[in-house]
Structures are given as structure tokens and as C-alpha cells.
Coordinates of C-alpha atoms and ligand atoms in Angstrom, one line a residue:
M2 CA -50.0 -36.8 -32.7
A3 CA -48.3 -40.0 -31.9
S4 CA -50.5 -43.6 -32.0
N5 CA -51.4 -46.3 -29.7
S6 CA -49.1 -48.5 -30.2
D7 CA -45.8 -45.6 -30.2
M8 CA -47.4 -45.6 -26.4
A9 CA -47.2 -48.6 -25.3
N10 CA -43.6 -48.4 -26.7
A11 CA -43.1 -45.8 -24.6
N12 CA -44.7 -46.2 -21.0
G13 CA -44.9 -50.3 -21.1
R14 CA -49.0 -49.3 -21.4
E15 CA -51.8 -50.2 -24.2
N16 CA -54.8 -47.6 -24.3
G17 CA -53.4 -46.8 -20.4
E18 CA -53.9 -50.8 -19.6
P19 CA -51.0 -52.5 -18.8
V20 CA -49.1 -54.5 -21.4
V21 CA -48.6 -58.4 -20.0
K22 CA -45.5 -59.8 -21.7
R23 CA -46.0 -63.2 -22.7
P24 CA -43.7 -66.2 -23.0
R25 CA -42.5 -67.2 -26.7
E26 CA -44.3 -70.6 -27.1
N27 CA -42.2 -73.6 -27.0
V28 CA -39.1 -72.1 -26.6
T29 CA -37.2 -71.6 -23.7
P30 CA -33.6 -71.4 -23.1
E31 CA -33.5 -74.8 -23.5
S32 CA -35.3 -75.2 -26.3
P33 CA -32.7 -77.4 -28.5
L34 CA -34.5 -75.1 -31.6
R35 CA -32.2 -72.6 -30.5
S36 CA -28.6 -75.1 -31.6
Q37 CA -30.8 -76.0 -34.9
K38 CA -28.3 -76.9 -38.0
E39 CA -28.6 -74.8 -41.1
P40 CA -30.8 -75.9 -43.2
A41 CA -29.3 -79.4 -44.4
N42 CA -31.6 -80.4 -48.1
K43 CA -30.3 -77.0 -50.3
V44 CA -31.8 -76.7 -53.4
T45 CA -29.3 -76.6 -56.5
V46 CA -30.8 -74.4 -59.0
V47 CA -29.6 -74.2 -62.9
L48 CA -30.2 -70.4 -64.7
G49 CA -30.1 -69.0 -68.2
A50 CA -28.0 -66.2 -67.9
Q51 CA -28.2 -64.7 -71.2
W52 CA -31.2 -64.8 -73.1
G53 CA -32.3 -67.5 -73.1
D54 CA -31.9 -71.2 -75.2
E55 CA -27.8 -71.6 -74.0
G56 CA -28.4 -75.5 -73.2
K57 CA -30.1 -75.0 -69.6
G58 CA -32.5 -78.7 -70.6
K59 CA -28.7 -79.8 -71.0
V60 CA -26.9 -79.1 -67.9
V61 CA -30.6 -80.6 -65.6
D62 CA -30.8 -83.6 -68.0
L63 CA -26.9 -84.2 -66.2
L64 CA -27.6 -83.4 -63.2
A65 CA -31.1 -84.6 -63.5
M66 CA -29.3 -87.8 -63.4
D67 CA -28.5 -88.4 -59.8
A68 CA -31.9 -85.8 -58.5
D69 CA -34.7 -87.0 -56.7
I70 CA -36.6 -83.9 -57.4
V71 CA -36.6 -81.6 -60.6
C72 CA -39.1 -78.7 -60.3
R73 CA -39.9 -75.9 -62.7
C74 CA -40.8 -72.7 -60.5
Q75 CA -41.1 -70.0 -64.0
G76 CA -41.7 -69.2 -67.0
G77 CA -44.7 -71.7 -69.4
N78 CA -44.0 -73.5 -72.3
N79 CA -42.5 -70.6 -74.1
A80 CA -39.2 -71.9 -72.5
G81 CA -38.2 -75.4 -75.6
H82 CA -35.1 -77.1 -74.2
T83 CA -33.4 -79.8 -75.4
V84 CA -31.2 -82.5 -74.6
V85 CA -29.6 -85.6 -76.3
V86 CA -29.4 -88.8 -75.2
D87 CA -28.7 -92.8 -76.9
S88 CA -28.9 -90.3 -80.0
V89 CA -32.6 -88.7 -79.3
E90 CA -33.8 -85.2 -78.8
Y91 CA -35.9 -84.3 -76.8
D92 CA -37.8 -81.3 -76.3
F93 CA -39.3 -80.2 -73.3
H94 CA -41.3 -76.9 -72.5
L95 CA -43.1 -77.5 -69.8
L96 CA -42.1 -80.2 -68.1
P97 CA -39.2 -80.8 -66.1
S98 CA -35.9 -81.8 -68.5
G99 CA -35.5 -83.9 -65.6
V100 CA -38.2 -85.9 -66.5
L101 CA -36.7 -88.2 -68.3
N102 CA -34.4 -89.6 -64.9
K103 CA -37.4 -92.5 -63.7
K104 CA -36.6 -92.6 -60.3
A105 CA -36.8 -88.9 -59.7
T106 CA -40.1 -86.6 -59.5
S107 CA -40.6 -84.1 -61.2
F108 CA -42.7 -80.6 -60.5
I109 CA -44.2 -78.4 -62.0
G110 CA -44.2 -75.2 -59.1
N111 CA -47.0 -72.4 -58.2
G112 CA -45.4 -69.7 -60.2
V113 CA -45.6 -71.8 -63.6
V114 CA -48.8 -70.8 -65.9
I115 CA -49.9 -74.0 -67.8
H116 CA -51.4 -74.5 -71.1
L117 CA -53.1 -77.8 -70.4
P118 CA -53.3 -79.3 -74.1
G119 CA -49.8 -77.7 -74.7
L120 CA -48.5 -80.5 -71.7
F121 CA -50.3 -83.1 -72.7
A122 CA -49.4 -82.2 -77.0
E123 CA -45.2 -82.0 -75.3
A124 CA -45.5 -85.2 -73.6
Q125 CA -46.8 -86.9 -76.8
S126 CA -44.4 -86.1 -78.5
N127 CA -42.0 -86.8 -76.8
L128 CA -43.6 -90.6 -76.2
K129 CA -42.9 -90.6 -79.3
K130 CA -39.4 -90.3 -80.4
G131 CA -37.8 -92.4 -77.6
K132 CA -38.3 -95.1 -74.0
G133 CA -37.1 -91.6 -72.3
L134 CA -40.6 -90.5 -71.2
Q135 CA -42.4 -94.0 -70.2
G136 CA -44.6 -93.4 -67.7
W137 CA -43.5 -89.8 -67.5
E138 CA -47.6 -89.6 -65.5
D139 CA -46.9 -91.5 -62.7
R140 CA -43.6 -89.3 -61.9
L141 CA -44.9 -85.8 -62.5
K142 CA -46.1 -83.6 -59.7
I143 CA -48.0 -80.0 -60.4
S144 CA -48.9 -77.2 -57.4
D145 CA -51.9 -77.0 -57.0
R146 CA -51.4 -73.0 -56.9
A147 CA -49.8 -72.8 -60.4
H148 CA -51.9 -70.6 -62.6
I149 CA -53.0 -72.0 -65.9
V150 CA -53.4 -70.7 -69.1
F151 CA -56.8 -70.9 -71.7
N152 CA -56.8 -70.6 -75.5
F153 CA -58.2 -67.2 -75.2
H154 CA -54.7 -66.9 -73.4
Q155 CA -52.7 -66.9 -76.5
A156 CA -55.4 -66.2 -79.1
V157 CA -54.9 -62.6 -76.7
D158 CA -51.5 -62.6 -77.0
G159 CA -51.0 -62.7 -80.8
I160 CA -53.8 -59.9 -81.1
Q161 CA -51.6 -57.7 -78.8
E162 CA -48.4 -58.2 -80.2
Q163 CA -50.4 -57.2 -83.5
Q164 CA -52.1 -54.0 -81.8
R165 CA -47.9 -53.2 -81.1
Q166 CA -47.4 -53.7 -84.3
Q167 CA -49.9 -51.5 -85.8
Q168 CA -49.8 -48.7 -83.1
E169 CA -45.9 -48.3 -82.5
G170 CA -44.7 -49.6 -85.7
K171 CA -43.0 -52.8 -83.8
N172 CA -43.8 -55.8 -81.7
L173 CA -42.3 -57.5 -79.2
G174 CA -41.7 -60.7 -80.6
T175 CA -43.8 -62.5 -78.0
T176 CA -43.7 -67.0 -78.4
K177 CA -47.4 -66.6 -78.3
K178 CA -47.7 -68.9 -76.3
G179 CA -50.4 -66.7 -73.7
I180 CA -47.4 -66.2 -70.8
G181 CA -47.9 -62.7 -70.7
P182 CA -52.2 -62.5 -70.8
A183 CA -51.7 -65.2 -68.3
Y184 CA -49.9 -62.8 -66.0
S185 CA -51.5 -60.5 -66.5
S186 CA -54.8 -62.3 -65.3
K187 CA -52.7 -63.8 -62.2
A188 CA -51.5 -60.4 -61.5
A189 CA -55.0 -58.8 -62.4
R190 CA -56.6 -61.6 -59.6
N191 CA -59.3 -62.6 -62.0
G192 CA -57.0 -66.0 -62.2
L193 CA -57.9 -69.2 -63.0
R194 CA -55.7 -72.0 -61.1
V195 CA -55.0 -75.4 -61.7
C196 CA -57.2 -76.0 -57.3
D197 CA -59.8 -74.7 -59.3
L198 CA -59.7 -77.0 -62.1
V199 CA -59.8 -80.2 -59.9
S200 CA -62.8 -78.8 -57.8
D201 CA -65.6 -78.2 -57.7
F202 CA -66.1 -77.9 -61.7
K203 CA -69.5 -75.8 -62.3
V204 CA -67.6 -73.3 -60.0
F205 CA -64.7 -73.7 -62.1
E206 CA -67.0 -73.1 -65.0
D207 CA -68.4 -69.9 -63.8
K208 CA -64.9 -68.6 -63.3
F209 CA -63.9 -69.4 -66.9
R210 CA -66.9 -67.4 -68.9
M211 CA -66.8 -64.9 -66.4
L212 CA -62.4 -64.1 -67.5
A213 CA -63.1 -65.1 -70.5
E214 CA -65.6 -62.4 -70.9
H215 CA -63.5 -60.4 -69.8
F216 CA -61.4 -60.3 -72.6
L217 CA -63.8 -60.1 -75.0
A218 CA -65.3 -56.6 -73.8
M219 CA -61.3 -55.9 -74.4
Y220 CA -61.2 -57.8 -77.6
P221 CA -64.7 -58.2 -79.5
N222 CA -63.4 -60.3 -82.7
L223 CA -61.4 -62.8 -80.1
N224 CA -62.0 -65.5 -81.2
V225 CA -63.0 -67.8 -78.4
D226 CA -64.1 -70.9 -77.9
I227 CA -66.4 -71.3 -74.6
E228 CA -67.8 -74.4 -74.3
G229 CA -65.5 -76.4 -77.1
E230 CA -62.4 -75.3 -74.3
L231 CA -64.7 -76.1 -71.0
K232 CA -65.4 -79.6 -72.8
Q233 CA -61.0 -80.1 -73.4
L234 CA -61.3 -78.6 -70.2
K235 CA -63.1 -81.3 -67.6
G236 CA -61.5 -84.3 -69.5
Y237 CA -57.9 -82.9 -68.4
A238 CA -59.1 -82.2 -65.3
E239 CA -60.1 -85.9 -64.7
R240 CA -55.9 -86.9 -66.1
L241 CA -55.0 -84.3 -63.7
R242 CA -56.0 -84.5 -60.7
P243 CA -53.8 -87.7 -59.5
L244 CA -51.0 -85.7 -59.8
V245 CA -52.3 -82.1 -58.3
T246 CA -50.7 -81.5 -54.2
D247 CA -50.6 -78.6 -52.6
G248 CA -47.6 -78.0 -53.6
V249 CA -45.5 -76.2 -50.2
Y250 CA -46.2 -79.2 -47.9
F251 CA -44.2 -80.7 -51.1
M252 CA -42.0 -78.5 -51.1
H253 CA -41.5 -78.3 -47.2
K254 CA -41.4 -82.3 -46.9
A255 CA -38.6 -82.5 -49.2
L256 CA -36.4 -79.4 -48.0
T257 CA -37.3 -81.1 -44.3
G258 CA -36.8 -85.0 -44.4
P259 CA -34.8 -87.6 -45.4
S260 CA -31.7 -86.3 -47.4
K261 CA -32.9 -85.2 -51.1
K262 CA -31.4 -84.0 -53.8
I263 CA -33.1 -80.9 -55.5
L264 CA -32.8 -79.7 -58.2
V265 CA -34.7 -76.4 -60.3
E266 CA -34.0 -75.7 -64.3
G267 CA -34.4 -72.2 -64.4
A268 CA -36.6 -71.4 -67.6
N269 CA -36.2 -68.4 -70.1
A270 CA -33.3 -66.0 -69.0
A271 CA -31.8 -64.0 -66.3
L272 CA -31.9 -60.6 -69.5
L273 CA -35.8 -61.5 -70.3
D274 CA -36.5 -60.9 -66.5
I275 CA -39.3 -59.5 -66.0
D276 CA -37.6 -56.6 -63.4
F277 CA -33.8 -57.6 -64.7
G278 CA -33.9 -57.9 -68.3
T279 CA -34.3 -55.2 -71.1
Y280 CA -37.2 -54.0 -70.6
P281 CA -40.0 -54.4 -72.6
F282 CA -38.6 -56.8 -74.7
V283 CA -39.1 -59.5 -71.7
T284 CA -40.3 -61.4 -70.7
S285 CA -43.4 -62.1 -67.7
S286 CA -42.1 -64.2 -65.0
N287 CA -38.6 -63.8 -63.0
C288 CA -36.2 -66.0 -64.6
T289 CA -33.7 -65.1 -61.4
V290 CA -33.6 -66.6 -58.8
G291 CA -35.2 -64.8 -56.6
G292 CA -38.2 -66.7 -59.0
V293 CA -37.4 -69.5 -57.1
C294 CA -38.6 -68.8 -53.6
T295 CA -41.7 -67.0 -55.2
G296 CA -42.4 -69.7 -57.8
L297 CA -42.2 -72.6 -55.2
G298 CA -42.5 -71.1 -52.1
V299 CA -38.5 -72.5 -50.7
P300 CA -37.0 -70.4 -47.9
P301 CA -34.0 -68.3 -49.6
S302 CA -32.0 -70.3 -46.8
H303 CA -32.8 -73.6 -48.9
V304 CA -31.2 -72.1 -52.0
G305 CA -27.1 -73.8 -52.2
R306 CA -25.7 -73.6 -55.4
V307 CA -26.4 -71.3 -58.4
Y308 CA -25.3 -72.3 -62.2
G309 CA -25.5 -70.1 -64.6
V310 CA -25.5 -71.3 -68.0
V311 CA -23.8 -69.2 -70.4
K312 CA -23.4 -70.2 -74.1
A313 CA -19.5 -69.2 -75.7
Y314 CA -21.6 -66.5 -77.6
T315 CA -24.8 -64.6 -76.8
T316 CA -28.6 -65.1 -78.9
R317 CA -31.9 -64.0 -78.7
V318 CA -35.0 -64.9 -80.6
G319 CA -37.5 -62.0 -81.0
V320 CA -37.3 -58.1 -80.5
G321 CA -35.0 -56.0 -78.6
A322 CA -31.5 -54.4 -78.3
F323 CA -28.3 -56.2 -78.7
P324 CA -25.0 -54.6 -78.0
T325 CA -23.1 -57.6 -79.3
E326 CA -25.2 -59.3 -82.5
Q327 CA -23.2 -59.7 -85.7
D328 CA -25.5 -58.8 -88.0
N329 CA -22.7 -60.0 -90.7
E330 CA -21.0 -63.2 -91.6
T331 CA -20.2 -63.9 -88.3
G332 CA -23.3 -63.3 -86.6
A333 CA -24.6 -66.1 -89.8
L334 CA -21.8 -68.7 -89.2
L335 CA -22.8 -68.5 -85.1
Q336 CA -26.3 -69.4 -86.6
T337 CA -25.6 -72.2 -89.2
R338 CA -23.3 -73.5 -86.9
G339 CA -24.8 -73.4 -83.5
H340 CA -28.5 -74.1 -85.9
E341 CA -29.9 -71.8 -83.6
V342 CA -32.8 -72.2 -84.1
G343 CA -35.9 -71.4 -81.7
V344 CA -37.2 -74.9 -80.4
T345 CA -41.1 -73.7 -79.3
T346 CA -41.3 -70.8 -82.8
G347 CA -38.6 -72.4 -85.4
R348 CA -37.4 -68.9 -85.9
K349 CA -34.0 -68.0 -86.5
R350 CA -31.8 -66.9 -83.5
R351 CA -30.0 -63.7 -83.7
C352 CA -26.0 -64.2 -82.9
G353 CA -23.0 -62.6 -81.7
W354 CA -19.8 -62.5 -79.7
L355 CA -19.7 -63.4 -75.7
D356 CA -20.5 -60.2 -74.3
L357 CA -18.9 -60.6 -70.4
I358 CA -20.5 -57.2 -69.0
L359 CA -24.0 -58.6 -69.5
V360 CA -23.4 -62.1 -68.1
R361 CA -21.7 -60.4 -65.6
Y362 CA -24.1 -58.3 -64.8
A363 CA -26.6 -61.8 -64.8
H364 CA -24.3 -62.7 -62.0
M365 CA -24.7 -59.4 -59.9
V366 CA -28.4 -60.4 -59.9
N367 CA -27.9 -64.2 -59.6
G368 CA -24.0 -64.9 -57.6
F369 CA -23.9 -68.1 -59.4
S370 CA -21.7 -70.9 -57.6
A371 CA -19.9 -71.6 -60.7
I372 CA -20.3 -71.9 -64.9
A373 CA -21.9 -73.9 -67.2
L374 CA -20.3 -72.5 -70.7
T375 CA -21.6 -74.0 -73.3
K376 CA -21.4 -74.5 -77.1
L377 CA -17.4 -73.8 -77.5
D378 CA -17.5 -75.8 -80.1
I379 CA -19.1 -74.0 -82.3
L380 CA -16.9 -71.5 -82.4
D381 CA -14.4 -74.3 -83.3
T382 CA -14.0 -72.4 -87.1
L383 CA -12.9 -68.8 -86.6
E384 CA -10.3 -67.8 -86.6
E385 CA -10.5 -64.5 -84.1
I386 CA -13.1 -64.8 -81.6
K387 CA -14.3 -61.5 -79.5
V388 CA -15.7 -60.6 -76.5
G389 CA -17.7 -57.4 -75.7
V390 CA -15.4 -56.7 -71.7
A391 CA -16.9 -52.8 -71.5
Y392 CA -20.0 -50.7 -73.0
N393 CA -19.2 -46.7 -73.3
V394 CA -21.7 -44.2 -74.3
D395 CA -20.6 -41.1 -75.5
G396 CA -17.6 -41.7 -74.9
E397 CA -18.2 -42.4 -71.6
P398 CA -17.7 -45.8 -70.1
L399 CA -20.2 -47.4 -68.1
P400 CA -20.0 -48.8 -64.9
S401 CA -23.0 -51.4 -65.1
F402 CA -25.8 -53.2 -67.6
P403 CA -27.9 -50.1 -68.3
A404 CA -31.9 -50.0 -67.3
N405 CA -33.0 -47.8 -69.8
M406 CA -33.2 -49.7 -73.7
D407 CA -32.3 -46.3 -75.7
V408 CA -29.4 -46.0 -73.4
L409 CA -28.6 -50.0 -74.3
T410 CA -29.4 -49.5 -78.3
R411 CA -26.9 -47.3 -78.3
V412 CA -24.2 -48.3 -76.2
T413 CA -20.9 -49.5 -78.6
V414 CA -18.8 -52.5 -77.3
E415 CA -15.6 -52.4 -76.2
Y416 CA -14.0 -55.8 -77.8
K417 CA -11.2 -58.4 -77.2
T418 CA -10.1 -60.0 -79.6
F419 CA -8.6 -63.4 -79.3
P420 CA -7.2 -65.7 -81.1
G421 CA -9.7 -68.9 -82.2
W422 CA -7.9 -72.6 -82.1
C423 CA -9.5 -73.2 -85.5
R424 CA -9.7 -77.1 -85.0
S425 CA -12.7 -79.6 -83.3
T426 CA -12.6 -79.5 -79.5
E427 CA -15.7 -82.2 -80.6
A428 CA -13.7 -85.1 -79.1
A429 CA -12.2 -83.1 -75.8
R430 CA -13.5 -84.8 -73.1
S431 CA -10.9 -83.2 -69.9
F432 CA -9.9 -79.6 -69.7
A433 CA -6.6 -80.3 -70.7
E434 CA -7.5 -82.4 -74.2
L435 CA -8.6 -78.5 -75.0
P436 CA -6.7 -76.5 -77.5
S437 CA -4.3 -73.9 -75.5
Q438 CA -6.8 -71.1 -77.0
A439 CA -9.3 -72.4 -75.6
Q440 CA -7.6 -72.9 -72.2
D441 CA -7.0 -68.9 -72.5
Y442 CA -10.7 -67.9 -73.4
I443 CA -11.9 -70.2 -70.8
R444 CA -10.2 -68.7 -68.1
F445 CA -10.8 -65.3 -69.3
I446 CA -14.5 -65.3 -68.9
E447 CA -14.0 -66.7 -65.1
D448 CA -11.5 -64.6 -64.4
F449 CA -13.2 -61.3 -65.6
L450 CA -16.2 -62.6 -63.7
Q451 CA -14.5 -63.8 -60.7
V452 CA -16.9 -66.9 -60.9
P453 CA -15.6 -70.9 -61.9
V454 CA -16.7 -72.1 -64.9
K455 CA -17.2 -76.2 -63.5
W456 CA -18.4 -77.6 -66.6
V457 CA -17.8 -76.9 -70.5
G458 CA -19.8 -78.3 -73.6
V459 CA -18.0 -79.4 -76.2
G460 CA -21.4 -80.7 -78.3
K461 CA -25.1 -82.1 -77.7
S462 CA -24.7 -85.3 -75.9
R463 CA -24.0 -85.4 -72.1
E464 CA -21.3 -87.0 -72.6
S465 CA -19.7 -84.1 -74.6
M466 CA -19.9 -81.8 -71.5
I467 CA -16.6 -81.7 -69.7
K468 CA -16.5 -81.1 -65.4
L469 CA -13.5 -78.9 -64.8
Y470 CA -14.0 -79.9 -61.2
Ligands
GDP16 P1 -32.0 -73.8 -73.4 O1 -33.8 -73.7 -73.8 O2 -31.4 -72.8 -72.3 O3 -32.6 -75.3 -72.9 O4 -31.3 -74.2 -74.4 P2 -32.3 -74.6 -76.1 O5 -32.2 -76.6 -75.2 O6 -33.5 -74.7 -76.4 O7 -31.0 -74.6 -77.0 C1 -30.1 -75.0 -77.0 C2 -28.9 -75.2 -77.8 O8 -27.9 -76.0 -77.5 C3 -30.0 -77.0 -77.9 O9 -30.4 -77.4 -79.5 C4 -29.2 -78.5 -77.8 O10 -29.4 -79.5 -78.0 C5 -27.8 -77.6 -78.1 N1 -26.3 -77.9 -77.4 C6 -26.6 -77.6 -76.0 N2 -25.2 -77.7 -75.3 C7 -24.1 -77.6 -76.8 C8 -23.0 -77.8 -76.7 O11 -22.1 -77.7 -75.9 N3 -22.5 -77.6 -78.2 C9 -23.0 -78.1 -78.8 N4 -23.1 -78.0 -80.4 N5 -24.5 -78.3 -79.2 C10 -25.3 -77.6 -77.2
IMO17 P1 -35.3 -71.1 -73.0 O1 -36.4 -71.4 -71.4 C1 -35.7 -67.7 -75.9 C2 -38.6 -64.0 -75.6 C3 -39.6 -64.1 -76.8 C4 -40.0 -62.7 -76.7 C5 -39.8 -62.8 -75.5 C6 -41.5 -62.6 -74.6 O2 -36.4 -71.8 -74.0 O3 -34.6 -70.4 -73.0 P2 -42.8 -64.1 -74.1 O4 -43.3 -65.2 -74.6 O5 -42.5 -65.4 -73.2 O6 -44.1 -63.0 -73.6 O7 -41.6 -63.2 -75.0 O8 -38.8 -63.7 -74.6 N1 -38.5 -65.8 -74.7 C7 -37.1 -67.1 -74.9 N2 -36.1 -66.6 -75.6 N3 -35.7 -68.8 -75.0 C8 -36.9 -69.3 -73.7 O9 -36.8 -69.8 -73.2 C9 -38.0 -67.7 -73.8 N4 -38.7 -67.4 -73.5 C10 -38.7 -66.2 -73.8 O10 -38.5 -64.7 -77.8 O11 -38.7 -62.2 -76.8
MG18 MG1 -34.8 -72.6 -75.5

């Protein structure tokens, strides 16, 4: 039987009544809206193209030098972004790396999950390192829609990891920062947001108790200090209030007002993305380009350049398949020369060759405008350098990156081998100053991905990022 609306469509009547056609409000044939130009203020995005720790912080710091707003849109303090300025090594987990630019506003968007003690501790430890963080609270804004990570979320993260180990013989290797449990609360719709904390504290308190009880019912041995945490949160509420803003309105004003350079700092990376990553060995947010829109309230039409950060080899922290992993002398060399130790957890990162099948897959999802290739200098001493260029399973080539982890575990990788350059690239400041073998390596990456390499990193400092065009 046809519905009312079908009938209205078929005979121009609804329930027997003629349908009154109303003119569209405010749009006349002469409306200037019709000759409107493309959005002027475009957002530049920096995203990890592998399994994280590609050097996003350094790239963001570089671009943030002339940005007006630098945003985080997803993840939490599972991220660890290192920035070296004037020989001082800052590390950021929740604060955007652009907070070092005293002229820019830093913004933590609604898609981020915030552990407040973590945020203030991070600021404090960076304040001690150098002058870069001075006045940080005056240039930070936080979305009122961002969810809060509580101490019990972190404790639950630890318990869940233990349970996975006991029940399945394998955990995920999470950072235990409470990221999964906090995003679970958000999805279950009993999470608490920044706007709750800075409103009526009594209402917040009741909801907080209910959430804590919910987790205690699931995990009776959970170590949770409800009263202690509430007291601490009350203190944070006062400090936070001046920083809190309506994030959607804040971004809207930035996008539609006078020209502003807006930069987004992706956390984690494409292969850790909850939808596109190596599930279940992933994080709990969208670390690919879609997360920028949902995590900030930015319409897709405002997204401009998307830069993929690619390390010249591959690393991974935690558990999960890693086809080009080198569990041998080469891996050990990359680990040592590259100082591949997690900024957040202090764990050794697993190392292997650059995997271009994986990076091409990240490009399919993100549509990179260009690539920042980091840590080329770490390859300086190798006589031979390999790059993964195809996956085979049971003798058959795979057309792309597989969804199924059992398949990924079984792939054999086809490599292209390059001669090494066996000399230091650290002093190079232009493409021409790089050894010809290194130039060939870079050109091959561009050809394979059909994406230009815009920067090449040959050291930790800002100056050691060579701009190719
Ligand atoms: P992120 O999580 O993507 O921001 O990266 P991390 O900060 O976790 O890890 C990258 C590490 O490599 C940091 O210690 C950076 O200082 C360092 N780094 C970044 N780019 C380069 C580079 O081109 N060469 C060298 N040698 N180190 C780099
Ligand atoms: P940045 O931004 C590397 C990994 C963890 C673990 C998995 C899930 O510094 O590149 P989680 O705590 O998020 O639930 O852990 O994801 N992971 C990262 N690995 N760099 C990161 O961030 C990561 N963020 C999460 O190691 O395997
Ligand atoms: Mg990192």
C-alpha cells in the first residue's frame, strides 16, 4: 500500500488536500547566494599514514609557525608527538603541537577524549623543559562537546587488556590511557562531556557516580576512588571553564570570518583507524580524514590540503600483523638508529621496511595532496634498502590491503631493493644535496603512490626538514 507521502508525490495532494508549494525562504532568483564562491578558509590536515609515530608533531610544528589555529580532532593522550625546537625536546599528548606558536590558538575538538590530569601534567612537564609553553592556557580552547576520560576508564583499559591476555592469550597492546573505554562510554551514550563538567557540578556529580557504578558492576575489583576523583575534577572544572567554548561556533567563525590559516594535527594513524586500520589491533577513533569533519564540526567542503606523514621505513607499537617487519639485525638497527621507543609508553617500537602497499591504502582513504617523508637519515648506513611493493597470498597477488587479519598475517611481501647511499644526509638542505640513491628512493615512492613528496626529514630539528617545492 502506498504511503501518504507517495500519494502526495503521485497526485500533488496529501490526505486529499492540495499541497501548498511555498517559495524557498530567502532565495530569490536574484539571490547573491547563487553566485557564492568556494569556501575561502580551507583547513590543512596532517595525518599519519602508517601505524603512528611517523613524525606528525614535527610536521605540524613546521606548518604551525604561520598558522592561526591548530587543532586536535580525535584520539587522546595515547598520542605522543615530539617536537624539537632550539634543542629542547617537547612531547605532546593532548595539546596540539602548534601550542608552541605563541601567535596561534590551539583547539581541542569534540572528537578528542580528554584526561584532565593528563592534560595539566603534560603542560607542566613541557613548561619545565623550555620557554615554548609559557602562557599556554591563554591560547588554548577546548570544545564543550569533547568527552572526558576518567581515571576509572584508564583502570578499565588495564583490566580489559589483562582479560584479553587470559581469555584469548593475546592483548591489544593498548597505551592503557583509557581511550577504548572512554569512546565506549561515548558510544553507549553514558559518557560525560566537558560541558557537563563546567555546568552544574551537582548534576555532573550524579552522572559521574552512575558511570562509575556502571563500570564497578562490570568489574567489581576495579580500583576507583569516586570521592577523590570528584574532588580533583571540581578543581579542574574551575581551571577549565575559561578555556571551554562552543566548538562548532568557534570553528564556524574561523572558517567563515576573515582569512585564517587552520591546521589540523591528526593523532595515531591510518592503520590504527577504527574503521580502516588493522582491526581489532587499532585505536578507537577515526584517524583518517573523515575524523577531521566529525571531530571538529568542519564541513567537508572546507578541507583543503591533506598531508600524509610517512616514515622512510615502518614502525609499529603494540600487537598485530606487520608484513614488512624485520625481526632481525636490520630491525634492530632501525630501532636503535631511529631511537624507536614510544613517547607515551616507553615501549620499543617494532621496525621493518617501508610498506608502500600499506601507504597506498592510506592514500586511498585520505586522498593525500602531498607527503612528508620523515627519518630518511635513519637509512644512511644501510648498504641495501628494501621497499614492499606487492602482497601475495597462497601464490596469488592481492589487489589491495586486506581487511582480514588472518590474511594479512599470511601475506608474503614482494620487495624492490635499492642500493643504499652509505653517507650522512643530515646536513642536506635541498633535494640536490641528497645522494643520488636517496633521490631515486624518493622518486620511486612518488611514482608508486602517484603523490608528490613535499618535505624530506633528515634530522629531528625544524631546519632538517627539506622542502622540495
Ligand atoms: P608522531 O607521533 O607522528 O608525532 O611521531 P613521534 O614524535 O612519536 O616519533 C617521531 C620521532 O622521530 C620523534 O622523536 C621525532 O623527533 C623524530 N623525527 C621526526 N622526523 C625526523 C627525521 O626526519 N629524522 C630523525 N632522525 N628524527 C625525526
Ligand atoms: P601517535 O599519535 C603509535 C596504538 C597502541 C595500540 C593501539 C591501541 O603518537 O602516532 P589505544 O591506547 O589507542 O587503545 O591503543 O594503538 N597506538 C599508537 N601507536 N602511535 C600512536 O599515536 C598510537 N596511538 C595508539 O600502541 O597498539
Ligand atoms: Mg607518537
